[in-house]
mmCIF file with all atom_site columns, C-alpha atoms in Angstrom:
data_model
loop_
_atom_site.group_PDB
_atom_site.id
_atom_site.type_symbol
_atom_site.label_atom_id
_atom_site.label_alt_id
_atom_site.label_comp_id
_atom_site.label_asym_id
_atom_site.label_entity_id
_atom_site.label_seq_id
_atom_site.pdbx_PDB_ins_code
_atom_site.Cartn_x
_atom_site.Cartn_y
_atom_site.Cartn_z
_atom_site.occupancy
_atom_site.B_iso_or_equiv
_atom_site.pdbx_formal_charge
_atom_site.auth_seq_id
_atom_site.auth_comp_id
_atom_site.auth_asym_id
_atom_site.auth_atom_id
_atom_site.pdbx_PDB_model_num
ATOM 1  C CA . UNK A 1 1  ? 5.490  -27.634 9.217  1.00 47.00 ? 85  UNK A CA 1
ATOM 2  C CA . UNK A 1 2  ? 4.665  -23.969 8.837  1.00 55.00 ? 86  UNK A CA 1
ATOM 3  C CA . UNK A 1 3  ? 1.264  -22.462 9.275  1.00 53.00 ? 87  UNK A CA 1
ATOM 4  C CA . UNK A 1 4  ? 1.066  -21.774 5.535  1.00 49.00 ? 88  UNK A CA 1
ATOM 5  C CA . UNK A 1 5  ? 0.741  -25.452 4.719  1.00 55.00 ? 89  UNK A CA 1
ATOM 6  C CA . UNK A 1 6  ? -1.838 -25.999 7.443  1.00 57.00 ? 90  UNK A CA 1
ATOM 7  C CA . UNK A 1 7  ? -4.143 -23.067 6.647  1.00 57.00 ? 91  UNK A CA 1
ATOM 8  C CA . UNK A 1 8  ? -2.944 -21.134 3.597  1.00 57.00 ? 92  UNK A CA 1
ATOM 9  C CA . UNK A 1 9  ? -6.083 -18.984 3.441  1.00 69.00 ? 93  UNK A CA 1
ATOM 10 C CA . UNK A 1 10 ? -5.407 -17.540 6.908  1.00 84.00 ? 94  UNK A CA 1
ATOM 11 C CA . UNK A 1 11 ? -2.099 -15.893 6.037  1.00 92.00 ? 95  UNK A CA 1
ATOM 12 C CA . UNK A 1 12 ? -1.829 -13.110 3.456  1.00 94.00 ? 96  UNK A CA 1
ATOM 13 C CA . UNK A 1 13 ? 1.092  -12.881 1.027  1.00 95.00 ? 97  UNK A CA 1
ATOM 14 C CA . UNK A 1 14 ? 2.159  -9.546  2.566  1.00 96.00 ? 98  UNK A CA 1
ATOM 15 C CA . UNK A 1 15 ? 2.004  -9.440  6.368  1.00 97.00 ? 99  UNK A CA 1
ATOM 16 C CA . UNK A 1 16 ? 2.245  -6.794  9.020  1.00 97.00 ? 100 UNK A CA 1
ATOM 17 C CA . UNK A 1 17 ? 4.878  -7.276  11.703 1.00 97.00 ? 101 UNK A CA 1
ATOM 18 C CA . UNK A 1 18 ? 2.325  -8.560  14.223 1.00 96.00 ? 102 UNK A CA 1
ATOM 19 C CA . UNK A 1 19 ? 1.125  -11.179 11.719 1.00 96.00 ? 103 UNK A CA 1
ATOM 20 C CA . UNK A 1 20 ? 4.611  -12.191 10.600 1.00 97.00 ? 104 UNK A CA 1
ATOM 21 C CA . UNK A 1 21 ? 5.895  -13.228 14.011 1.00 97.00 ? 105 UNK A CA 1
ATOM 22 C CA . UNK A 1 22 ? 2.671  -15.093 14.803 1.00 96.00 ? 106 UNK A CA 1
ATOM 23 C CA . UNK A 1 23 ? 2.912  -16.886 11.460 1.00 96.00 ? 107 UNK A CA 1
ATOM 24 C CA . UNK A 1 24 ? 6.141  -18.616 12.516 1.00 96.00 ? 108 UNK A CA 1
ATOM 25 C CA . UNK A 1 25 ? 5.199  -18.830 16.214 1.00 95.00 ? 109 UNK A CA 1
ATOM 26 C CA . UNK A 1 26 ? 7.993  -16.700 17.631 1.00 97.00 ? 110 UNK A CA 1
ATOM 27 C CA . UNK A 1 27 ? 8.003  -13.583 19.773 1.00 97.00 ? 111 UNK A CA 1
ATOM 28 C CA . UNK A 1 28 ? 8.012  -10.220 18.017 1.00 97.00 ? 112 UNK A CA 1
ATOM 29 C CA . UNK A 1 29 ? 11.474 -9.424  19.375 1.00 97.00 ? 113 UNK A CA 1
ATOM 30 C CA . UNK A 1 30 ? 12.813 -12.763 18.123 1.00 96.00 ? 114 UNK A CA 1
ATOM 31 C CA . UNK A 1 31 ? 11.380 -12.181 14.653 1.00 97.00 ? 115 UNK A CA 1
ATOM 32 C CA . UNK A 1 32 ? 13.080 -8.796  14.405 1.00 97.00 ? 116 UNK A CA 1
ATOM 33 C CA . UNK A 1 33 ? 16.431 -9.872  15.884 1.00 97.00 ? 117 UNK A CA 1
ATOM 34 C CA . UNK A 1 34 ? 16.857 -13.241 14.182 1.00 96.00 ? 118 UNK A CA 1
ATOM 35 C CA . UNK A 1 35 ? 15.140 -12.713 10.869 1.00 97.00 ? 119 UNK A CA 1
ATOM 36 C CA . UNK A 1 36 ? 14.873 -9.027  9.957  1.00 97.00 ? 120 UNK A CA 1
ATOM 37 C CA . UNK A 1 37 ? 18.058 -7.604  11.505 1.00 97.00 ? 121 UNK A CA 1
ATOM 38 C CA . UNK A 1 38 ? 20.129 -10.464 10.070 1.00 95.00 ? 122 UNK A CA 1
ATOM 39 C CA . UNK A 1 39 ? 18.753 -9.835  6.576  1.00 96.00 ? 123 UNK A CA 1
ATOM 40 C CA . UNK A 1 40 ? 16.965 -13.170 6.207  1.00 96.00 ? 124 UNK A CA 1
ATOM 41 C CA . UNK A 1 41 ? 13.628 -11.378 5.820  1.00 97.00 ? 125 UNK A CA 1
ATOM 42 C CA . UNK A 1 42 ? 13.340 -7.907  4.285  1.00 98.00 ? 126 UNK A CA 1
ATOM 43 C CA . UNK A 1 43 ? 10.993 -5.208  5.509  1.00 97.00 ? 127 UNK A CA 1
ATOM 44 C CA . UNK A 1 44 ? 9.169  -3.587  2.590  1.00 98.00 ? 128 UNK A CA 1
ATOM 45 C CA . UNK A 1 45 ? 7.819  -0.069  3.137  1.00 97.00 ? 129 UNK A CA 1
ATOM 46 C CA . UNK A 1 46 ? 4.398  0.473   1.556  1.00 95.00 ? 130 UNK A CA 1
ATOM 47 C CA . UNK A 1 47 ? 1.830  3.231   1.737  1.00 96.00 ? 131 UNK A CA 1
ATOM 48 C CA . UNK A 1 48 ? 0.086  1.118   4.383  1.00 93.00 ? 132 UNK A CA 1
ATOM 49 C CA . UNK A 1 49 ? 3.184  0.588   6.542  1.00 97.00 ? 133 UNK A CA 1
ATOM 50 C CA . UNK A 1 50 ? 5.947  -2.000  6.655  1.00 97.00 ? 134 UNK A CA 1
ATOM 51 C CA . UNK A 1 51 ? 5.104  -5.408  5.179  1.00 98.00 ? 135 UNK A CA 1
ATOM 52 C CA . UNK A 1 52 ? 6.906  -8.776  5.143  1.00 98.00 ? 136 UNK A CA 1
ATOM 53 C CA . UNK A 1 53 ? 6.730  -11.331 2.327  1.00 97.00 ? 137 UNK A CA 1
ATOM 54 C CA . UNK A 1 54 ? 5.337  -14.702 3.412  1.00 97.00 ? 138 UNK A CA 1
ATOM 55 C CA . UNK A 1 55 ? 7.543  -16.557 0.903  1.00 96.00 ? 139 UNK A CA 1
ATOM 56 C CA . UNK A 1 56 ? 10.703 -14.927 2.298  1.00 97.00 ? 140 UNK A CA 1
ATOM 57 C CA . UNK A 1 57 ? 9.640  -15.889 5.807  1.00 97.00 ? 141 UNK A CA 1
ATOM 58 C CA . UNK A 1 58 ? 9.061  -19.498 4.721  1.00 96.00 ? 142 UNK A CA 1
ATOM 59 C CA . UNK A 1 59 ? 12.479 -19.604 3.076  1.00 96.00 ? 143 UNK A CA 1
ATOM 60 C CA . UNK A 1 60 ? 14.191 -18.101 6.142  1.00 96.00 ? 144 UNK A CA 1
ATOM 61 C CA . UNK A 1 61 ? 12.577 -20.694 8.412  1.00 95.00 ? 145 UNK A CA 1
ATOM 62 C CA . UNK A 1 62 ? 13.576 -23.542 6.077  1.00 95.00 ? 146 UNK A CA 1
ATOM 63 C CA . UNK A 1 63 ? 17.217 -22.382 6.090  1.00 91.00 ? 147 UNK A CA 1
ATOM 64 C CA . UNK A 1 64 ? 17.427 -21.138 9.686  1.00 86.00 ? 148 UNK A CA 1
ATOM 65 C CA . UNK A 1 65 ? 20.430 -23.305 10.575 1.00 83.00 ? 149 UNK A CA 1
ATOM 66 C CA . UNK A 1 66 ? 22.321 -22.882 7.282  1.00 76.00 ? 150 UNK A CA 1
#
């Protein structure tokens, strides 16, 4: 079960890198290597910095072993 189903109000739709790796309970380095660098989760540049889509993260976690 992901954190989004436990406490949806705690996690924004667009997350900073530090929020994204905490959201799925992995280390920052693991999030970047296994999710971002492999293309499972895209990094979106905004005027406020890089953001990650919570729905993409959920989908990547659901299909991690596919």
